[in-house]
XYZ file of C-alpha atoms in Angstrom:
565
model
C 124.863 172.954 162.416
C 126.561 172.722 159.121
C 125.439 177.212 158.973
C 127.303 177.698 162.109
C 130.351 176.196 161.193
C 130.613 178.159 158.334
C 130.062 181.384 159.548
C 130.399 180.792 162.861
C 134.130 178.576 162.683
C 132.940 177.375 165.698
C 134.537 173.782 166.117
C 131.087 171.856 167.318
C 132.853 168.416 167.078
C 130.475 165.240 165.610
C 127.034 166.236 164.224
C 125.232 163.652 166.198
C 126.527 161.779 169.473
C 126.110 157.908 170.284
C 124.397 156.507 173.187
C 123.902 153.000 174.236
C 120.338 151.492 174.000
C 118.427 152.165 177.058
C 116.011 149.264 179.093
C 113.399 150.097 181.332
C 114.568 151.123 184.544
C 117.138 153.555 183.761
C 117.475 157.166 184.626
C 118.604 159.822 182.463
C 118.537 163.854 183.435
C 116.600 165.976 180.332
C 116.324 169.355 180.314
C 112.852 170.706 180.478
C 112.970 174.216 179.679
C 115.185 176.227 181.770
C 114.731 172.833 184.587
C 116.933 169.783 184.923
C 114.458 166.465 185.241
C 115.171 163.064 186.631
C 113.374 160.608 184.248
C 112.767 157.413 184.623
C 112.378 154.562 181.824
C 109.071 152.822 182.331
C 108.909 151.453 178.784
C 110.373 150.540 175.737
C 108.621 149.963 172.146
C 110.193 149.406 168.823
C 110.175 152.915 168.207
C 109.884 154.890 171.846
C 111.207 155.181 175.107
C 108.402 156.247 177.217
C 110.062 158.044 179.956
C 108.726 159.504 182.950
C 109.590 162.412 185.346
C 109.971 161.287 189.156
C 108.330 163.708 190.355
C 105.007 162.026 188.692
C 103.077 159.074 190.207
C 102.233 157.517 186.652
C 101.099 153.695 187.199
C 103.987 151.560 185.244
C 101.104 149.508 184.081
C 99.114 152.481 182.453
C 102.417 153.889 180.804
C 103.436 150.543 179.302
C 100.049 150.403 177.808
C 100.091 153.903 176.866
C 103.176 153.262 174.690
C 101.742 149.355 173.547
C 99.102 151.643 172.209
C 100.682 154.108 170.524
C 103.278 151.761 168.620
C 101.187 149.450 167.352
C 98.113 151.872 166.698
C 99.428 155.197 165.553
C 103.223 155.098 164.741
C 103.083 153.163 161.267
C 99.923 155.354 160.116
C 102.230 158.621 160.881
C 105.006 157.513 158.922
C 103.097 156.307 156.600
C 101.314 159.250 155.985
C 103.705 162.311 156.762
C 106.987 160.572 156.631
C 109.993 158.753 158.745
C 111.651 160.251 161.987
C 115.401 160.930 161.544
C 117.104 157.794 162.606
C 119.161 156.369 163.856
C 119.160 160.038 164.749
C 120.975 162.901 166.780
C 121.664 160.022 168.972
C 122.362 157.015 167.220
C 119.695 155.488 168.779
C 116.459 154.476 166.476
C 114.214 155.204 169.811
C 112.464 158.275 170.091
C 111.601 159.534 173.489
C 108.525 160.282 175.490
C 109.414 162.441 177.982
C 106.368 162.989 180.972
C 106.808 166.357 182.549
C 105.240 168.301 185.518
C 107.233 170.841 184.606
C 104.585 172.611 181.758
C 102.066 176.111 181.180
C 98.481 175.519 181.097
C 98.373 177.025 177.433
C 100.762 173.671 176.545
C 99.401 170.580 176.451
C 102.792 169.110 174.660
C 105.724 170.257 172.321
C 108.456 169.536 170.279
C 112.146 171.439 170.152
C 113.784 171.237 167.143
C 117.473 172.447 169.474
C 117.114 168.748 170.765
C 118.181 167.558 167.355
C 121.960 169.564 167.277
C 124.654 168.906 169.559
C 125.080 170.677 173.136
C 128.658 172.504 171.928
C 125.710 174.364 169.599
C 122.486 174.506 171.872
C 123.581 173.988 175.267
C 120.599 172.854 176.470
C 119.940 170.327 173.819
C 118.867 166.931 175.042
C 120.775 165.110 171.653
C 118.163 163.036 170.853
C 114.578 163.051 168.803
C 112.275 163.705 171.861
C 109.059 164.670 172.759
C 107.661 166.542 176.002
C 104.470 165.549 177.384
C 102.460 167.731 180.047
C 100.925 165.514 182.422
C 99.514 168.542 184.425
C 97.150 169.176 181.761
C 96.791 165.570 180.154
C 95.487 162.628 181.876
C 97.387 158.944 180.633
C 95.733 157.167 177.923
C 92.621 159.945 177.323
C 91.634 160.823 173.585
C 93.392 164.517 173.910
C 96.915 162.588 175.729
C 96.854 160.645 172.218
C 95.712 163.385 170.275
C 98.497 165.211 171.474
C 101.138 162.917 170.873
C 100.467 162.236 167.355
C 100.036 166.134 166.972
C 103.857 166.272 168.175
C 105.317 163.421 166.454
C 103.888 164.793 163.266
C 106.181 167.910 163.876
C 109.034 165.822 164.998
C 108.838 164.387 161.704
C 108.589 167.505 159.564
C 111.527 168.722 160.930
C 113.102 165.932 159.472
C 111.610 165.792 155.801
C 110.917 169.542 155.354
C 112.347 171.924 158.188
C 111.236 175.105 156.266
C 107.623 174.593 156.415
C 105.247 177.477 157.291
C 104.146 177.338 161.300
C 100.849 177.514 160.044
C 100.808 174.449 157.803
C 102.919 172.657 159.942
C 100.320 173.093 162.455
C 97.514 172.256 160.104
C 99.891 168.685 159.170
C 99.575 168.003 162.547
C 96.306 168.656 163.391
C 95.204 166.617 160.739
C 97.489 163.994 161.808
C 94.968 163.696 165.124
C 91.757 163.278 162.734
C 93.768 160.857 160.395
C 94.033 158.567 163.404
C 90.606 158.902 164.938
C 91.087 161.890 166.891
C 88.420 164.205 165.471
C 87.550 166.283 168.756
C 90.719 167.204 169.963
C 91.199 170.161 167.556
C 88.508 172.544 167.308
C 87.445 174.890 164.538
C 85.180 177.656 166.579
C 88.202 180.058 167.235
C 88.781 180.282 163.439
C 84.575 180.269 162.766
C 84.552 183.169 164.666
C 86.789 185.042 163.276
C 87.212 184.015 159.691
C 89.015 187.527 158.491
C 92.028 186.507 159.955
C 94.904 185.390 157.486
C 94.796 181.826 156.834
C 98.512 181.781 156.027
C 99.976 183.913 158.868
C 100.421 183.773 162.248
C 100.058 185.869 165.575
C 101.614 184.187 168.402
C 99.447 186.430 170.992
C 95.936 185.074 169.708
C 96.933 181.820 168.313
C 93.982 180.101 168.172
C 91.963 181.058 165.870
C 94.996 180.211 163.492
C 95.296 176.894 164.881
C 91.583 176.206 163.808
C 92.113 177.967 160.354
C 95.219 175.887 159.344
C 93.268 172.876 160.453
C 90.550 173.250 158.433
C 92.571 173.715 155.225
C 94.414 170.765 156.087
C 91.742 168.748 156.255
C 90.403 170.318 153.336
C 93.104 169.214 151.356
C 93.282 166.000 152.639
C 89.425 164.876 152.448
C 89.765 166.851 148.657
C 92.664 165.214 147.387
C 93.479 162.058 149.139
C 96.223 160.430 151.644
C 98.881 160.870 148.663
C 98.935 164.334 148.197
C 99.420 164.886 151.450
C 102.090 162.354 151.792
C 103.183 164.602 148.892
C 102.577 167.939 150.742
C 104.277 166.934 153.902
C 107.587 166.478 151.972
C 107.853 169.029 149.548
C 110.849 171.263 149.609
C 108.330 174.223 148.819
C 106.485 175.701 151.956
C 102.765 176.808 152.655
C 100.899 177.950 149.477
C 103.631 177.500 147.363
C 103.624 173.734 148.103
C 99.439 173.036 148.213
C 99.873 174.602 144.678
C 102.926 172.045 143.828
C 100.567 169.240 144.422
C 97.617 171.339 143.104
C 99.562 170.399 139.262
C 99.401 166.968 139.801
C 95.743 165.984 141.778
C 93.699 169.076 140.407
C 95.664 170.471 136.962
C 92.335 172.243 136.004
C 91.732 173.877 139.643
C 94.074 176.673 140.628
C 95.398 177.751 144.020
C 92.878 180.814 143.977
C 89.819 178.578 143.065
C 91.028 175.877 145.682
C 91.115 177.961 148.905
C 88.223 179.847 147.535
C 86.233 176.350 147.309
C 87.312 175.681 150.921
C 85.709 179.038 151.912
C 82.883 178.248 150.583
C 82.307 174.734 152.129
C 83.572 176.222 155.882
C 80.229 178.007 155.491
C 78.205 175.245 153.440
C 79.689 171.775 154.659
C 77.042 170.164 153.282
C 76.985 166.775 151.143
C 73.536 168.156 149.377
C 75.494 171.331 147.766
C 78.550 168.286 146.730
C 81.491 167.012 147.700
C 83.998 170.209 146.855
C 81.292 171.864 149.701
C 81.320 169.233 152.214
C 83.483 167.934 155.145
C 83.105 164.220 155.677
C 85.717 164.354 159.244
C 83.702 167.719 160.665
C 80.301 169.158 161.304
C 80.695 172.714 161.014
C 78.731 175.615 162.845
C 77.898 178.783 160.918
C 81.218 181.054 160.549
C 80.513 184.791 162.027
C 79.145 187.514 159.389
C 80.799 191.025 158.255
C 77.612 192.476 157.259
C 73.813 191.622 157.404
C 71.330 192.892 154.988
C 68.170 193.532 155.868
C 65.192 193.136 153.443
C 64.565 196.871 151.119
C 67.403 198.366 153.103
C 70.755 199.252 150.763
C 74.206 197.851 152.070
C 77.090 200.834 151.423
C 80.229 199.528 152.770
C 84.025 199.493 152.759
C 86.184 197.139 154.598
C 89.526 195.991 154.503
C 90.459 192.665 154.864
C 93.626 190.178 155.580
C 94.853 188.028 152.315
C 93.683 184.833 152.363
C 90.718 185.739 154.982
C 87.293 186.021 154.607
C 84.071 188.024 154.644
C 80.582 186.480 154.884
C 78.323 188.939 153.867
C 74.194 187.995 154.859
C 71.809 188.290 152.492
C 69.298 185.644 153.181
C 66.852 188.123 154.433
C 66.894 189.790 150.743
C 63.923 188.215 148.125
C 63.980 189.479 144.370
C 65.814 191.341 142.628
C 68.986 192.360 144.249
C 72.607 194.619 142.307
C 75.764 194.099 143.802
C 78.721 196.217 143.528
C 81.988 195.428 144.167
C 85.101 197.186 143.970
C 88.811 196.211 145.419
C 92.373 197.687 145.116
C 94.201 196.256 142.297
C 97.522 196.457 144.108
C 99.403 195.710 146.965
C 102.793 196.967 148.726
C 104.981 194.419 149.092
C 107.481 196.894 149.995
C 108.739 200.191 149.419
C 109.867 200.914 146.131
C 113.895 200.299 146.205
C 116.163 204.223 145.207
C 116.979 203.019 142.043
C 113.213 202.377 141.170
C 114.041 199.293 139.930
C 110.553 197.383 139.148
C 112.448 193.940 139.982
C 114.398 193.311 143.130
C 115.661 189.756 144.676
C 113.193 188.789 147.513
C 113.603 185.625 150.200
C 110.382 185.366 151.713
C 110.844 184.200 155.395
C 109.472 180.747 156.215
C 110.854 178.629 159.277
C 114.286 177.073 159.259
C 115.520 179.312 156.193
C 118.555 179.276 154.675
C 118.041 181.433 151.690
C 121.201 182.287 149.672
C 122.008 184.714 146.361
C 125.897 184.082 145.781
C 127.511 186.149 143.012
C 130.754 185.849 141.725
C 133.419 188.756 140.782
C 136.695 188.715 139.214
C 139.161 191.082 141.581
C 142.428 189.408 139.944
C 143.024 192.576 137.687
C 142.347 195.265 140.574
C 144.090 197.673 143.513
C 140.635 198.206 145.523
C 137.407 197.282 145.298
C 134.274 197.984 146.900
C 130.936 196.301 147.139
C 127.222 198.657 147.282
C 123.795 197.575 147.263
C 120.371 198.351 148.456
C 118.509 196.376 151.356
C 115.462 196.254 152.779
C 114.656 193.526 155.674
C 111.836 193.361 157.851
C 113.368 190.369 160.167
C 111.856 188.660 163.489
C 114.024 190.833 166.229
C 116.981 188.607 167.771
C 116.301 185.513 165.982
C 116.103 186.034 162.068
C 119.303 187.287 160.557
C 120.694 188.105 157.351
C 124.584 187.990 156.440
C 126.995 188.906 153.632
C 129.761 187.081 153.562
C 132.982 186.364 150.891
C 134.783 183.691 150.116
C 138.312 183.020 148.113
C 138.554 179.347 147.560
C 135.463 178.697 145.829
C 133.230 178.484 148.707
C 134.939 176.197 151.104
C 135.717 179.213 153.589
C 133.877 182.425 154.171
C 134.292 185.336 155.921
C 132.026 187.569 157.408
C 131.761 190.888 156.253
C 130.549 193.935 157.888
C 127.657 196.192 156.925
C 127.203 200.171 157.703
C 124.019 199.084 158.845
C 124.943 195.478 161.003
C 123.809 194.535 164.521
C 125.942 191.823 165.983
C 123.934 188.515 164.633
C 124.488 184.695 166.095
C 127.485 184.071 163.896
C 128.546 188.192 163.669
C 127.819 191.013 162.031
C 124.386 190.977 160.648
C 120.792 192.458 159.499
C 117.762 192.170 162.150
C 114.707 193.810 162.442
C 113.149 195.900 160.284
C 115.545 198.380 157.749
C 112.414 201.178 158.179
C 113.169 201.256 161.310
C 116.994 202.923 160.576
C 116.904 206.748 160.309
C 118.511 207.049 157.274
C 116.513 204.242 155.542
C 114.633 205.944 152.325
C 111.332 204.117 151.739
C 112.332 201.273 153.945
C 115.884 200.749 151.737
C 119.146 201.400 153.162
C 122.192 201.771 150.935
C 125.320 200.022 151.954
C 128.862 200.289 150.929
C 131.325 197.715 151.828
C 135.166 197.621 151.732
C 136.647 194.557 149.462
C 140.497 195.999 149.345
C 141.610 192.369 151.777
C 139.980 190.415 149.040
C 141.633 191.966 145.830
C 143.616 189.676 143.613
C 141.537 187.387 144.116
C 138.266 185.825 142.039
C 135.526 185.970 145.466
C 132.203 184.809 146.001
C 129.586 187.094 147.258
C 127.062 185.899 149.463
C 123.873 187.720 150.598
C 122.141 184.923 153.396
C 118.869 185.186 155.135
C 118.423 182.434 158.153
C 115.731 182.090 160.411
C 115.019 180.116 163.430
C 111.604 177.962 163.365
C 109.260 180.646 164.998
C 109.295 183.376 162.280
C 108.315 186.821 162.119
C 108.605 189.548 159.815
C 108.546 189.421 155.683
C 111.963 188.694 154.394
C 114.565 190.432 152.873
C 115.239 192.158 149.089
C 118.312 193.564 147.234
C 118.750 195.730 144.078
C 120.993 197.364 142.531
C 124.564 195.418 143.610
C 127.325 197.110 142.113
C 131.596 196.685 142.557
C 132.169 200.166 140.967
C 136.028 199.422 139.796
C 134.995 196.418 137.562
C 132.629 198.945 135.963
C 129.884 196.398 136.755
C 126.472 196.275 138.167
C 124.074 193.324 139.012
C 120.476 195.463 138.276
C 118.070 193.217 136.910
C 116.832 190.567 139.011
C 115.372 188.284 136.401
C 119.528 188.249 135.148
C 120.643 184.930 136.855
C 123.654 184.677 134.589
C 126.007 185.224 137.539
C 124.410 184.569 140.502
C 123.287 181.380 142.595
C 120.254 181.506 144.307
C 118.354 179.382 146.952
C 115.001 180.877 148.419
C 115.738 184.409 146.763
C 113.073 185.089 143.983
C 112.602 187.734 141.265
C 110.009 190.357 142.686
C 107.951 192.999 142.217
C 107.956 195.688 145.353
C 104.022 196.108 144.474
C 101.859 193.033 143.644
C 98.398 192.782 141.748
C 95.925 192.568 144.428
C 93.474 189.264 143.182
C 90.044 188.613 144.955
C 87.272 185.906 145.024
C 84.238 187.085 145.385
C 81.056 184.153 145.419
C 77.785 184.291 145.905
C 75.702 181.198 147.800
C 72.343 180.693 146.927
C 70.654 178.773 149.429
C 68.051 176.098 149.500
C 67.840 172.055 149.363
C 70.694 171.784 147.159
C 72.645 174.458 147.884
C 74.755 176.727 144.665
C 78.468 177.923 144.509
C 78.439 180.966 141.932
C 81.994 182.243 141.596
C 81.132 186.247 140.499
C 83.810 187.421 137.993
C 85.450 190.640 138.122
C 87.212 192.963 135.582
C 90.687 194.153 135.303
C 90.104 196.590 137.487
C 89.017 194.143 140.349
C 85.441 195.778 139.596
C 82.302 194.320 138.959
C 78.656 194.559 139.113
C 75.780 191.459 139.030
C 71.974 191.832 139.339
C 70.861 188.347 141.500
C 67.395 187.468 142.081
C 67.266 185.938 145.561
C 64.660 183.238 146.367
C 63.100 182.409 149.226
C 66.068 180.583 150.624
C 68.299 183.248 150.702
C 71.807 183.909 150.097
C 75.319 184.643 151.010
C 78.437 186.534 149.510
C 81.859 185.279 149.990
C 84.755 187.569 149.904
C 88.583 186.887 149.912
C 91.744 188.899 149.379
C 94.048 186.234 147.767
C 97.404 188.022 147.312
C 100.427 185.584 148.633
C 103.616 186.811 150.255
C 101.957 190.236 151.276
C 101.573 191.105 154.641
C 99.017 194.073 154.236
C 95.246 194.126 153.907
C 93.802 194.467 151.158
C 90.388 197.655 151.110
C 87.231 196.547 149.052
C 84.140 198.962 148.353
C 80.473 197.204 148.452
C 77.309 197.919 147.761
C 74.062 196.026 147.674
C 70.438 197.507 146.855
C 67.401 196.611 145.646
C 67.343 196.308 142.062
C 64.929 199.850 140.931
């Protein structure tokens, strides 16, 4: 709200809107999508209006005890655990609302929309207030997955409200845990991710969702049954997002365990989850199938292999049919492509990786008092989510209470104007992905301006962010090169960066048997290494993970097992 009045000088009137309290019985219209739906109030709580569609035939009874239930069983344990709901709220009105629709997909069992919480004069289809939608033609009143799904929405209802930028996937881990943490333990499901454990466990792919539903889940549980209800009361509020945040709260529960060892540990006990191998290998909330294998080994035969691999997913590698003496090789790349390298072949360049609800900001100031023209160049490279992730550059001449948009060679007309979207590769003239951009400052001379360079995203995010280098205003015989130089510059969610990144790995090894072994295998500088194992009768397993953060590409590893000679 507070972005689009600033770039936008839209006049949006109030932030929130006031409504009188509502009793059972009333009617109010929502909208439901792209429908209008007649709702009735069937009852009231505390905390909820549970409101209900007409066009259902929900008995009163069952939807009074429906929300009896959920007040007094499940709403103090969610705020207790991930936080408050905004109130009095968008509406004034400490109530948050239940809304039970017919009008729903049968890949939707409920949802939250974050455009209810802004005015209409900015979403028009906003229903002002902190709501939730409830499809009753796949849920049936009062069953486990009804509750499980309710809790699962309210949980995002209330991250929106203590930490709008967090990652869809952790989000969606928060609230997936939020069903086990109040008894819900089989209305999530881990087999999608089981299956299919190479997939990134900190991305997402909104055409194959599920098995990154299941992954996210069982980290967040991971985390939770590893370090306790406080450090995820912790996680759930910190201003960092995904990884960055677990290792936040990492410093404070496990100071001796690192990020890499952490999620490496978790891979290991999604394959384990067993109490006998101990408790940094064991799920208490879940019993765990098998997760799928790369490669099986068969007994004399020599494994030659190369694969490439997500960051952050995994590799099971079989060798329980091997006995004796057994060399493994292993070789991965040492780096990884962040992006292109930028013209000037700067090795530091100012990144904003994209999370949801960004507003990412590097602000620089100039001095134009003494000068007749001015001009402002820079490289960019963007890879944004197409029509809703933009970035901006904007100027400003009274210290930051007004700004004014300004317009690149290289804009596309963005929510508030002229903007970046989609991916700067994409441009014919781009050179390694980078465009160079040259801008006009001759209105703003005479003046001492702010320059602002502003990434925002929407809270379904695509795409890997944005970088500058190399920002230069030629006539004060002055260029802003370095990235690590913060002496004149503000920034919010823009970070010194490499354009390549050392590539890191875990590699384990399992040895099976009663009381099962976690061996973490260590590699050289050169991500190389080489180990001669002597595998019993119970077998073993190898564990492989790319664990690069930020990066977008796979990551290629060489292996080879054989029979030692």
């Amino acid at each position: 709200f507070e972005t689009a009045v600033r770039l936008g000088k839209q006049d949006l009137g109030d932030r929130t809107v006031t409504t009188a309290p509502y009793q059972p019985g009333d009617k109010q219209t929502f909208y439901d999508g792209d429908k209008l739906v007649e709702a009735t109030l069937i009852a009231a709580t505390d905390h909820t209006y549970f409101w209900v569609d007409d066009s259902l035939d929900l008995p009163p009874a069952r939807v009074q005890a429906a929300a009896d239930r959920f007040e007094t069983e499940y709403y103090g344990r969610l705020t207790n655990l991930f936080g408050d709901v905004w109130s009095p709220g968008m509406d004034n009105d400490p109530h948050i609302s239940i809304l039970h629709t017919g009008n729903g997909t049968d890949d939707e069992l409920g949802r939250f929309n974050s455009d209810d919480e802004h005015p209409r004069t900015l979403y028009d289809r906003s229903n002002e207030q902190e709501i939730i939608y409830m499809n009753m033609n796949e849920l049936r009143l009062g069953s486990d997955l009804y509750y499980g799904t309710l809790v699962h929405e309210v949980q995002h209802l209330i991250q929106w409200y203590v930490d709008a930028g967090e990652t869809r996937w952790l989000n969606e881990g928060l609230s997936q845990l939020a069903e086990v943490y109040t008894g819900f333990d089989d209305t999530a499901t881990t087999i999608d991710y089981l299956e299919n454990p190479e997939i990134s466990l900190n991305d997402w792919d909104f055409d194959n969702e599920y098995p990154y539903y299941a992954a996210s889940y069982l980290y967040s549980v991971y985390i939770w049954e590893q370090l306790g209800d406080e450090a995820i009361k912790e996680l759930s509020r910190h201003p960092a997002n995904g990884l960055a945040s677990v290792y936040a709260i990492l410093q404070g529960y496990r100071p001796d365990t690192t990020l890499e060892q952490f999620t490496a540990a978790w891979a290991a006990a999604n394959y384990l989850d067993n109490p006998d191998a101990g408790p940094r290998y064991n799920y208490e909330s879940l019993n765990l199938r098998r997760p799928s294998y790369k490669e099986s080994v068969l007994r004399d035969e020599t494994l030659d292999v190369t694969h490439t691999l997500e960051q952050f997913g995994v590799h099971y590698i079989d060798l329980n049919k091997l006995r004796g003496e057994t060399i493994i090789t292993f070789a991965g790349d040492t780096t990884i492509p962040l992006m292109g390298n930028p013209p000037t072949g700067s090795p530091l360049v100012w990144y904003a990786p994209v999370v949801d609800m960004l507003d990412a900001s590097l602000t620089i100031a100039a001095d134009l008092t003494q000068l007749d023209q001015a001009t402002l160049k820079y490289n960019v490279w963007y890879d944004l989510e197409d029509e809703y992730d933009y970035g901006y550059v904007s100027i400003s001449t009274d210290d930051g209470n007004a700004w004014d948009l300004l317009v690149p060679d290289h804009h596309t007309i963005g929510e508030f104007g002229p903007a970046y979207n989609g991916r700067s590769a994409a441009d014919s003239s781009a050179g390694n992905g980078w465009l160079k951009e040259s801008i006009s400052l001759n209105s703003y001379v005479g003046n001492n301006v702010l320059v602002r360079f502003e990434v925002l995203t929407d809270d379904d995010i695509t795409g890997q962010g944005m970088a500058l280098d190399y920002i230069t205003i030629p006539e004060l015989d002055w260029t802003y090169e370095l990235a690590g130089d913060t002496a004149v510059a503000q920034t919010e969610g823009f970070i010194p960066s490499g354009t390549t990144l050392p590539q890191q790995w875990s590699v384990q090894f399992i040895e099976g048997g009663p009381n099962p072994t976690v061996m973490p295998l260590p590699l050289n500088a050169l991500n190389q290494g080489q180990w001669t194992m002597d595998i019993g009768k119970s077998g073993g397993v190898l564990v492989i993970m790319p664990q690069t953060p930020f990066v977008n590409e796979s990551a290629t590893y060489w292996l080879n097992v054989s029979p030692a000679p």
